[in-house]
PDB file of C-alpha atoms in Angstrom:
ATOM      1  CA  MET N   1     132.862  88.957 103.341  1.00 94.00           C
ATOM      2  CA  ILE N   2     130.087  90.403 101.092  1.00 97.00           C
ATOM      3  CA  LYS N   3     130.791  90.704  97.392  1.00 96.00           C
ATOM      4  CA  ALA N   4     127.528  91.353  95.762  1.00 98.00           C
ATOM      5  CA  ALA N   5     124.209  92.261  96.357  1.00 98.00           C
ATOM      6  CA  PHE N   6     120.979  92.169  93.959  1.00 98.00           C
ATOM      7  CA  ILE N   7     117.180  93.339  93.891  1.00 98.00           C
ATOM      8  CA  THR N   8     115.178  90.491  92.069  1.00 98.00           C
ATOM      9  CA  PRO N   9     111.755  89.339  91.252  1.00 98.00           C
ATOM     10  CA  HIS N  10     110.328  86.370  91.796  1.00 98.00           C
ATOM     11  CA  SER N  11     107.618  85.791  89.127  1.00 97.00           C
ATOM     12  CA  PRO N  12     106.477  81.995  88.710  1.00 97.00           C
ATOM     13  CA  ILE N  13     105.992  83.135  84.712  1.00 97.00           C
ATOM     14  CA  LEU N  14     109.879  83.036  84.677  1.00 98.00           C
ATOM     15  CA  ILE N  15     110.094  79.407  85.329  1.00 97.00           C
ATOM     16  CA  PRO N  16     109.387  77.849  81.486  1.00 95.00           C
ATOM     17  CA  SER N  17     107.251  75.052  82.567  1.00 95.00           C
ATOM     18  CA  ILE N  18     104.750  77.171  84.172  1.00 97.00           C
ATOM     19  CA  GLY N  19     104.911  80.292  82.300  1.00 96.00           C
ATOM     20  CA  LYS N  20     105.031  78.537  78.825  1.00 95.00           C
ATOM     21  CA  ALA N  21     104.803  80.702  76.135  1.00 95.00           C
ATOM     22  CA  ASN N  22     104.349  83.726  78.879  1.00 95.00           C
ATOM     23  CA  THR N  23     107.700  83.473  79.535  1.00 96.00           C
ATOM     24  CA  THR N  24     109.087  85.117  76.342  1.00 96.00           C
ATOM     25  CA  LEU N  25     107.593  88.261  77.418  1.00 97.00           C
ATOM     26  CA  LEU N  26     110.074  88.688  80.534  1.00 98.00           C
ATOM     27  CA  ALA N  27     113.000  87.856  78.074  1.00 98.00           C
ATOM     28  CA  LYS N  28     114.798  91.137  79.851  1.00 98.00           C
ATOM     29  CA  THR N  29     114.216  89.957  82.944  1.00 98.00           C
ATOM     30  CA  LEU N  30     115.787  86.956  82.736  1.00 98.00           C
ATOM     31  CA  GLU N  31     118.725  88.371  80.632  1.00 98.00           C
ATOM     32  CA  ALA N  32     119.133  90.089  83.874  1.00 98.00           C
ATOM     33  CA  TYR N  33     119.227  86.691  85.551  1.00 98.00           C
ATOM     34  CA  LYS N  34     121.744  85.422  83.100  1.00 98.00           C
ATOM     35  CA  LYS N  35     124.088  88.654  84.030  1.00 98.00           C
ATOM     36  CA  ILE N  36     123.491  87.694  87.807  1.00 98.00           C
ATOM     37  CA  GLU N  37     124.651  84.573  87.297  1.00 98.00           C
ATOM     38  CA  GLU N  38     127.588  85.052  84.860  1.00 98.00           C
ATOM     39  CA  LYS N  39     128.399  87.785  87.820  1.00 97.00           C
ATOM     40  CA  LEU N  40     127.975  85.423  90.883  1.00 97.00           C
ATOM     41  CA  SER N  41     130.152  82.529  88.908  1.00 96.00           C
ATOM     42  CA  ALA N  42     132.948  84.697  87.914  1.00 96.00           C
ATOM     43  CA  MET N  43     132.847  85.749  91.862  1.00 95.00           C
ATOM     44  CA  ASN N  44     133.306  82.160  93.016  1.00 94.00           C
ATOM     45  CA  ILE N  45     130.726  82.926  95.431  1.00 97.00           C
ATOM     46  CA  ASP N  46     130.662  80.479  98.818  1.00 97.00           C
ATOM     47  CA  LYS N  47     127.470  81.360 100.600  1.00 98.00           C
ATOM     48  CA  LEU N  48     124.086  83.105  99.959  1.00 98.00           C
ATOM     49  CA  ILE N  49     121.736  84.992 101.816  1.00 98.00           C
ATOM     50  CA  ILE N  50     118.458  85.402 100.371  1.00 98.00           C
ATOM     51  CA  ILE N  51     115.607  87.796 101.692  1.00 98.00           C
ATOM     52  CA  SER N  52     112.135  86.705 100.782  1.00 97.00           C
ATOM     53  CA  PRO N  53     108.944  88.507 101.561  1.00 95.00           C
ATOM     54  CA  HIS N  54     107.109  84.811 101.883  1.00 92.00           C
ATOM     55  CA  GLY N  55     107.981  81.858 104.211  1.00 83.00           C
ATOM     56  CA  ARG N  56     107.203  81.279 107.806  1.00 81.00           C
ATOM     57  CA  THR N  57     107.888  83.820 110.442  1.00 83.00           C
ATOM     58  CA  HIS N  58     107.024  84.540 113.992  1.00 76.00           C
ATOM     59  CA  ASP N  59     105.501  87.453 115.317  1.00 75.00           C
ATOM     60  CA  GLU N  60     107.773  88.347 117.908  1.00 75.00           C
ATOM     61  CA  GLY N  61     111.174  88.710 116.077  1.00 83.00           C
ATOM     62  CA  LEU N  62     113.225  87.515 113.070  1.00 91.00           C
ATOM     63  CA  THR N  63     113.366  83.992 111.629  1.00 93.00           C
ATOM     64  CA  LEU N  64     116.089  82.475 109.454  1.00 95.00           C
ATOM     65  CA  ASN N  65     115.307  79.159 107.793  1.00 95.00           C
ATOM     66  CA  VAL N  66     118.292  76.567 107.383  1.00 92.00           C
ATOM     67  CA  ALA N  67     118.643  73.141 106.828  1.00 92.00           C
ATOM     68  CA  PRO N  68     121.093  71.082 105.878  1.00 95.00           C
ATOM     69  CA  GLU N  69     119.585  70.861 102.585  1.00 97.00           C
ATOM     70  CA  PHE N  70     116.651  72.351 101.003  1.00 97.00           C
ATOM     71  CA  GLU N  71     114.219  71.068  98.016  1.00 97.00           C
ATOM     72  CA  ILE N  72     112.925  73.806  95.764  1.00 97.00           C
ATOM     73  CA  ASN N  73     109.988  72.574  93.710  1.00 96.00           C
ATOM     74  CA  PHE N  74     107.045  74.650  92.175  1.00 96.00           C
ATOM     75  CA  GLU N  75     104.108  72.013  92.945  1.00 95.00           C
ATOM     76  CA  THR N  76     102.378  74.914  94.302  1.00 93.00           C
ATOM     77  CA  PHE N  77     102.010  76.178  90.478  1.00 95.00           C
ATOM     78  CA  GLY N  78     100.792  72.894  89.034  1.00 94.00           C
ATOM     79  CA  ASP N  79     104.639  71.963  88.303  1.00 94.00           C
ATOM     80  CA  PHE N  80     105.093  68.477  90.034  1.00 94.00           C
ATOM     81  CA  ALA N  81     108.274  67.590  87.863  1.00 94.00           C
ATOM     82  CA  THR N  82     111.082  70.754  88.460  1.00 95.00           C
ATOM     83  CA  LYS N  83     112.739  70.129  91.244  1.00 95.00           C
ATOM     84  CA  MET N  84     116.227  70.938  92.772  1.00 96.00           C
ATOM     85  CA  THR N  85     118.307  70.911  96.089  1.00 97.00           C
ATOM     86  CA  ILE N  86     120.571  73.305  97.594  1.00 98.00           C
ATOM     87  CA  ALA N  87     122.762  72.886 100.916  1.00 97.00           C
ATOM     88  CA  GLY N  88     121.911  75.106 103.969  1.00 97.00           C
ATOM     89  CA  ASP N  89     124.334  76.837 105.825  1.00 97.00           C
ATOM     90  CA  GLN N  90     123.760  75.926 109.455  1.00 96.00           C
ATOM     91  CA  ASN N  91     127.004  76.935 111.305  1.00 96.00           C
ATOM     92  CA  LEU N  92     126.435  80.629 109.916  1.00 97.00           C
ATOM     93  CA  ALA N  93     123.000  80.631 110.949  1.00 97.00           C
ATOM     94  CA  GLN N  94     123.690  79.737 114.408  1.00 97.00           C
ATOM     95  CA  THR N  95     126.549  82.358 114.579  1.00 97.00           C
ATOM     96  CA  ILE N  96     124.218  84.974 113.262  1.00 97.00           C
ATOM     97  CA  LYS N  97     121.718  83.878 116.131  1.00 96.00           C
ATOM     98  CA  ASP N  98     124.253  83.960 118.589  1.00 96.00           C
ATOM     99  CA  THR N  99     126.186  87.298 117.941  1.00 97.00           C
ATOM    100  CA  LEU N 100     122.957  88.946 117.371  1.00 97.00           C
ATOM    101  CA  LYS N 101     120.831  87.694 120.175  1.00 93.00           C
ATOM    102  CA  SER N 102     121.367  90.652 122.482  1.00 93.00           C
ATOM    103  CA  ASP N 103     120.017  92.892 119.887  1.00 93.00           C
ATOM    104  CA  PHE N 104     117.488  90.601 118.025  1.00 93.00           C
ATOM    105  CA  ASN N 105     114.921  87.934 118.944  1.00 92.00           C
ATOM    106  CA  ILE N 106     116.339  85.437 115.882  1.00 93.00           C
ATOM    107  CA  ARG N 107     114.243  82.020 115.423  1.00 93.00           C
ATOM    108  CA  LEU N 108     116.116  78.971 113.636  1.00 95.00           C
ATOM    109  CA  ILE N 109     113.558  77.008 111.734  1.00 93.00           C
ATOM    110  CA  SER N 110     114.009  74.346 109.403  1.00 93.00           C
ATOM    111  CA  GLU N 111     111.495  74.266 106.414  1.00 93.00           C
ATOM    112  CA  THR N 112     113.015  72.019 103.698  1.00 95.00           C
ATOM    113  CA  ASP N 113     110.959  73.086 101.235  1.00 95.00           C
ATOM    114  CA  LEU N 114     111.846  76.719 100.222  1.00 96.00           C
ATOM    115  CA  ASP N 115     109.002  79.470  99.830  1.00 96.00           C
ATOM    116  CA  TYR N 116     108.814  80.318  96.138  1.00 96.00           C
ATOM    117  CA  GLY N 117     110.266  83.981  96.750  1.00 97.00           C
ATOM    118  CA  SER N 118     113.634  82.246  97.882  1.00 97.00           C
ATOM    119  CA  GLY N 119     113.188  79.145  95.367  1.00 97.00           C
ATOM    120  CA  ILE N 120     112.485  81.014  91.919  1.00 98.00           C
ATOM    121  CA  PRO N 121     115.551  82.874  92.162  1.00 98.00           C
ATOM    122  CA  ILE N 122     117.758  80.398  93.377  1.00 98.00           C
ATOM    123  CA  TYR N 123     116.143  78.236  90.555  1.00 98.00           C
ATOM    124  CA  LEU N 124     117.209  80.623  87.994  1.00 98.00           C
ATOM    125  CA  LEU N 125     120.760  81.043  89.123  1.00 98.00           C
ATOM    126  CA  ALA N 126     121.395  77.556  89.678  1.00 97.00           C
ATOM    127  CA  GLU N 127     124.566  76.827  87.691  1.00 96.00           C
ATOM    128  CA  ALA N 128     126.347  79.633  89.723  1.00 96.00           C
ATOM    129  CA  LEU N 129     125.146  78.113  93.108  1.00 97.00           C
ATOM    130  CA  LYS N 130     126.264  74.355  92.906  1.00 93.00           C
ATOM    131  CA  ASN N 131     128.726  74.764  95.473  1.00 93.00           C
ATOM    132  CA  VAL N 132     127.115  77.543  97.608  1.00 97.00           C
ATOM    133  CA  LYS N 133     125.251  77.005 100.804  1.00 98.00           C
ATOM    134  CA  ILE N 134     122.218  79.521 101.562  1.00 98.00           C
ATOM    135  CA  ILE N 135     120.466  80.809 104.665  1.00 97.00           C
ATOM    136  CA  SER N 136     116.773  82.169 103.517  1.00 97.00           C
ATOM    137  CA  ILE N 137     115.467  85.169 105.826  1.00 97.00           C
ATOM    138  CA  PRO N 138     111.692  85.269 105.651  1.00 95.00           C
ATOM    139  CA  SER N 139     110.135  88.712 105.951  1.00 91.00           C
ATOM    140  CA  GLY N 140     106.908  89.104 108.143  1.00 81.00           C
ATOM    141  CA  ALA N 141     106.340  90.756 111.118  1.00 75.00           C
ATOM    142  CA  GLY N 142     108.276  94.178 111.969  1.00 82.00           C
ATOM    143  CA  ASN N 143     108.522  97.629 110.128  1.00 91.00           C
ATOM    144  CA  LEU N 144     110.758  98.639 107.530  1.00 96.00           C
ATOM    145  CA  ALA N 145     113.118 100.274 110.177  1.00 96.00           C
ATOM    146  CA  ASP N 146     113.497  97.292 112.136  1.00 94.00           C
ATOM    147  CA  TYR N 147     114.291  95.195 108.772  1.00 96.00           C
ATOM    148  CA  PHE N 148     116.991  98.111 107.964  1.00 97.00           C
ATOM    149  CA  GLU N 149     118.549  97.846 111.684  1.00 97.00           C
ATOM    150  CA  PHE N 150     118.868  94.139 111.475  1.00 96.00           C
ATOM    151  CA  GLY N 151     120.686  94.234 107.739  1.00 97.00           C
ATOM    152  CA  LYS N 152     123.265  96.924 109.548  1.00 97.00           C
ATOM    153  CA  LYS N 153     124.003  94.391 112.381  1.00 97.00           C
ATOM    154  CA  LEU N 154     123.963  91.402 110.256  1.00 98.00           C
ATOM    155  CA  LYS N 155     126.580  93.234 107.883  1.00 97.00           C
ATOM    156  CA  GLU N 156     128.958  92.914 111.172  1.00 96.00           C
ATOM    157  CA  VAL N 157     128.593  89.414 111.046  1.00 97.00           C
ATOM    158  CA  LEU N 158     128.955  88.649 107.184  1.00 97.00           C
ATOM    159  CA  GLN N 159     131.850  90.754 106.747  1.00 95.00           C
ATOM    160  CA  GLY N 160     133.543  88.661 109.414  1.00 95.00           C
ATOM    161  CA  GLN N 161     133.437  85.702 107.602  1.00 95.00           C
ATOM    162  CA  ASP N 162     136.197  84.513 105.221  1.00 95.00           C
ATOM    163  CA  GLU N 163     134.268  82.895 102.117  1.00 96.00           C
ATOM    164  CA  ASN N 164     132.772  84.859  99.316  1.00 97.00           C
ATOM    165  CA  ILE N 165     129.050  85.833 100.269  1.00 98.00           C
ATOM    166  CA  ALA N 166     126.050  87.303  97.854  1.00 98.00           C
ATOM    167  CA  VAL N 167     122.682  88.761  99.147  1.00 98.00           C
ATOM    168  CA  ILE N 168     119.845  89.082  97.391  1.00 98.00           C
ATOM    169  CA  ALA N 169     116.520  90.786  98.009  1.00 98.00           C
ATOM    170  CA  SER N 170     113.570  88.739  96.352  1.00 98.00           C
ATOM    171  CA  GLY N 171     110.416  91.057  95.993  1.00 97.00           C
ATOM    172  CA  ASP N 172     108.099  92.095  93.878  1.00 98.00           C
ATOM    173  CA  LEU N 173     106.723  95.743  93.844  1.00 98.00           C
ATOM    174  CA  SER N 174     103.315  97.165  93.107  1.00 98.00           C
ATOM    175  CA  HIS N 175     101.015  94.421  92.118  1.00 97.00           C
ATOM    176  CA  LYS N 176      98.128  96.730  90.640  1.00 97.00           C
ATOM    177  CA  LEU N 177     100.065  98.968  88.174  1.00 97.00           C
ATOM    178  CA  LYS N 178      97.542  97.750  85.122  1.00 94.00           C
ATOM    179  CA  ARG N 179      93.568  97.364  84.877  1.00 89.00           C
ATOM    180  CA  ARG N 180      94.481  93.724  84.269  1.00 86.00           C
ATOM    181  CA  SER N 181      96.773  93.064  86.904  1.00 90.00           C
ATOM    182  CA  PRO N 182      95.961  90.126  89.134  1.00 87.00           C
ATOM    183  CA  ALA N 183      95.430  92.398  92.404  1.00 91.00           C
ATOM    184  CA  GLY N 184      93.500  95.349  90.349  1.00 93.00           C
ATOM    185  CA  TYR N 185      94.331  98.462  89.619  1.00 95.00           C
ATOM    186  CA  SER N 186      95.616 101.386  91.741  1.00 96.00           C
ATOM    187  CA  PRO N 187      96.614 104.962  89.932  1.00 95.00           C
ATOM    188  CA  LYS N 188      99.406 105.029  92.398  1.00 97.00           C
ATOM    189  CA  GLY N 189     101.375 101.932  91.533  1.00 97.00           C
ATOM    190  CA  ALA N 190     103.193 103.139  88.939  1.00 97.00           C
ATOM    191  CA  LYS N 191     104.274 106.161  91.154  1.00 97.00           C
ATOM    192  CA  PHE N 192     105.171 103.972  93.513  1.00 98.00           C
ATOM    193  CA  ASP N 193     107.292 102.166  91.650  1.00 98.00           C
ATOM    194  CA  ASN N 194     108.889 105.051  90.024  1.00 98.00           C
ATOM    195  CA  LYS N 195     109.838 106.408  93.442  1.00 98.00           C
ATOM    196  CA  VAL N 196     111.271 103.559  94.807  1.00 98.00           C
ATOM    197  CA  ILE N 197     113.696 102.939  91.629  1.00 98.00           C
ATOM    198  CA  GLU N 198     114.275 106.761  92.186  1.00 98.00           C
ATOM    199  CA  TYR N 199     115.432 106.289  95.464  1.00 98.00           C
ATOM    200  CA  LEU N 200     117.702 103.298  94.850  1.00 98.00           C
ATOM    201  CA  ASN N 201     119.482 105.101  92.540  1.00 97.00           C
ATOM    202  CA  SER N 202     120.631 107.462  95.178  1.00 96.00           C
ATOM    203  CA  PRO N 203     122.256 104.935  97.560  1.00 95.00           C
ATOM    204  CA  LYS N 204     123.479 107.561 100.516  1.00 94.00           C
ATOM    205  CA  THR N 205     119.525 108.774 101.300  1.00 97.00           C
ATOM    206  CA  ALA N 206     117.860 105.618  99.943  1.00 97.00           C
ATOM    207  CA  MET N 207     116.834 104.308 103.338  1.00 97.00           C
ATOM    208  CA  ALA N 208     115.595 107.441 104.339  1.00 97.00           C
ATOM    209  CA  ASN N 209     113.390 108.187 101.405  1.00 98.00           C
ATOM    210  CA  ILE N 210     111.928 104.748 101.716  1.00 98.00           C
ATOM    211  CA  LEU N 211     110.881 105.363 105.321  1.00 97.00           C
ATOM    212  CA  LYS N 212     109.146 108.530 104.499  1.00 96.00           C
ATOM    213  CA  MET N 213     106.874 107.064 102.011  1.00 97.00           C
ATOM    214  CA  ASP N 214     103.090 107.158 102.900  1.00 95.00           C
ATOM    215  CA  THR N 215     102.298 103.553 104.617  1.00 94.00           C
ATOM    216  CA  LYS N 216      98.540 103.799 103.166  1.00 95.00           C
ATOM    217  CA  THR N 217     100.240 104.189  99.553  1.00 96.00           C
ATOM    218  CA  ILE N 218     102.430 101.450 100.173  1.00 96.00           C
ATOM    219  CA  SER N 219      99.277  99.187 101.711  1.00 95.00           C
ATOM    220  CA  ASP N 220      97.330 100.201  98.861  1.00 96.00           C
ATOM    221  CA  VAL N 221      99.722  99.321  95.737  1.00 97.00           C
ATOM    222  CA  MET N 222     100.408  95.867  96.914  1.00 96.00           C
ATOM    223  CA  GLU N 223     103.997  95.340  96.832  1.00 97.00           C
ATOM    224  CA  CYS N 224     106.065  92.577  98.260  1.00 96.00           C
ATOM    225  CA  GLY N 225     109.494  93.711  98.024  1.00 97.00           C
ATOM    226  CA  LEU N 226     110.496  97.037 100.635  1.00 98.00           C
ATOM    227  CA  LYS N 227     111.125  95.012 103.418  1.00 97.00           C
ATOM    228  CA  PRO N 228     113.557  92.814 101.662  1.00 98.00           C
ATOM    229  CA  ILE N 229     115.014  95.643 100.173  1.00 98.00           C
ATOM    230  CA  SER N 230     115.042  97.656 103.360  1.00 98.00           C
ATOM    231  CA  LEU N 231     117.204  94.368 105.161  1.00 98.00           C
ATOM    232  CA  LEU N 232     119.507  94.766 101.790  1.00 98.00           C
ATOM    233  CA  LEU N 233     120.118  98.286 102.086  1.00 98.00           C
ATOM    234  CA  GLY N 234     120.896  97.881 106.163  1.00 98.00           C
ATOM    235  CA  ILE N 235     123.652  95.272 105.016  1.00 98.00           C
ATOM    236  CA  LEU N 236     124.840  97.637 102.592  1.00 97.00           C
ATOM    237  CA  ASP N 237     124.756 100.730 104.840  1.00 96.00           C
ATOM    238  CA  GLU N 238     128.181 103.002 104.721  1.00 92.00           C
ATOM    239  CA  SER N 239     129.230 100.631 102.036  1.00 92.00           C
ATOM    240  CA  ASN N 240     130.082 102.268  98.555  1.00 91.00           C
ATOM    241  CA  PHE N 241     127.863 100.746  96.010  1.00 94.00           C
ATOM    242  CA  ASP N 242     126.606 102.104  92.457  1.00 95.00           C
ATOM    243  CA  PRO N 243     123.357 100.377  91.727  1.00 97.00           C
ATOM    244  CA  LYS N 244     122.441  99.389  88.176  1.00 97.00           C
ATOM    245  CA  MET N 245     119.188  98.606  87.018  1.00 98.00           C
ATOM    246  CA  LEU N 246     119.462  95.475  84.910  1.00 98.00           C
ATOM    247  CA  ALA N 247     115.426  95.398  84.018  1.00 98.00           C
ATOM    248  CA  TYR N 248     112.628  96.515  85.156  1.00 98.00           C
ATOM    249  CA  GLN N 249     109.078  95.044  83.268  1.00 98.00           C
ATOM    250  CA  THR N 250     105.470  95.746  84.053  1.00 97.00           C
ATOM    251  CA  ASP N 251     104.208  93.367  81.262  1.00 95.00           C
ATOM    252  CA  PHE N 252     101.645  91.285  83.949  1.00 96.00           C
ATOM    253  CA  GLY N 253     100.777  94.338  85.452  1.00 97.00           C
ATOM    254  CA  ILE N 254     103.168  93.754  88.449  1.00 97.00           C
ATOM    255  CA  GLY N 255     106.403  95.725  88.867  1.00 98.00           C
ATOM    256  CA  TYR N 256     109.481  93.240  88.127  1.00 98.00           C
ATOM    257  CA  LEU N 257     112.435  95.143  89.121  1.00 98.00           C
ATOM    258  CA  THR N 258     115.947  93.291  88.585  1.00 98.00           C
ATOM    259  CA  MET N 259     119.165  95.813  90.194  1.00 98.00           C
ATOM    260  CA  ASP N 260     122.487  95.189  90.707  1.00 98.00           C
ATOM    261  CA  MET N 261     124.020  97.344  93.818  1.00 98.00           C
ATOM    262  CA  ASN N 262     127.282  96.737  92.448  1.00 95.00           C
ATOM    263  CA  ILE N 263     129.186  96.871  95.665  1.00 95.00           C
ATOM    264  CA  GLU N 264     132.800  98.567  95.205  1.00 87.00           C
ATOM    265  CA  ALA N 265     135.817  97.380  96.328  1.00 68.00           C
TER     266      ALA N 265
END
């Protein structure tokens, strides 16, 4: 059964060995992560579904990344020392594929090195995930409506599980918020972020409003969170939840949103 759901950013700067002194500038986001970690621990979570905008996908359907064990490392960012492992949930992945195969083309892959969109949140929540099995869902091909529909069907499978399940949508909002943003600046960036946050705070209309957003604006602001968020909203469709923003930071010119969706029993 789904017990908790969150939206988290995946900035490498959150990892102290990478961000170094800059990590302190994201203190509010790290504190938000700590709150999520405490909540997951209190709920005795058994399984975690993490949705990432990164990772390998295929062009003709959906991908679930699962292996007996995953390794998280940050060698891409020059950190060759920080590592951890976490168990994968092959049985649940196979159940999802078998149950939904008439509705979706689902491919199971086994990339044992987790992409950083999955790895960073898991590393930061490690204390609460010691005995947890995970499935990573990379989001690539397909549109927002596709991911929302998949989320609705996935919910049926997850709700049928006896174990306690948490879901995380890992993604950042606009990468063009300031003139010193790594991706450059767009005047549409801040407006985009504000709209997404506004929509998420109205659960009943959130997905409908997101689907109405201008596709050119979405492209211009260089976000990487809408597909994971859309899948998450599909999973939460017809559930009672009361979103609470735990942090929103723009210190590095990228919108880092952390949100607890607060699923109500």
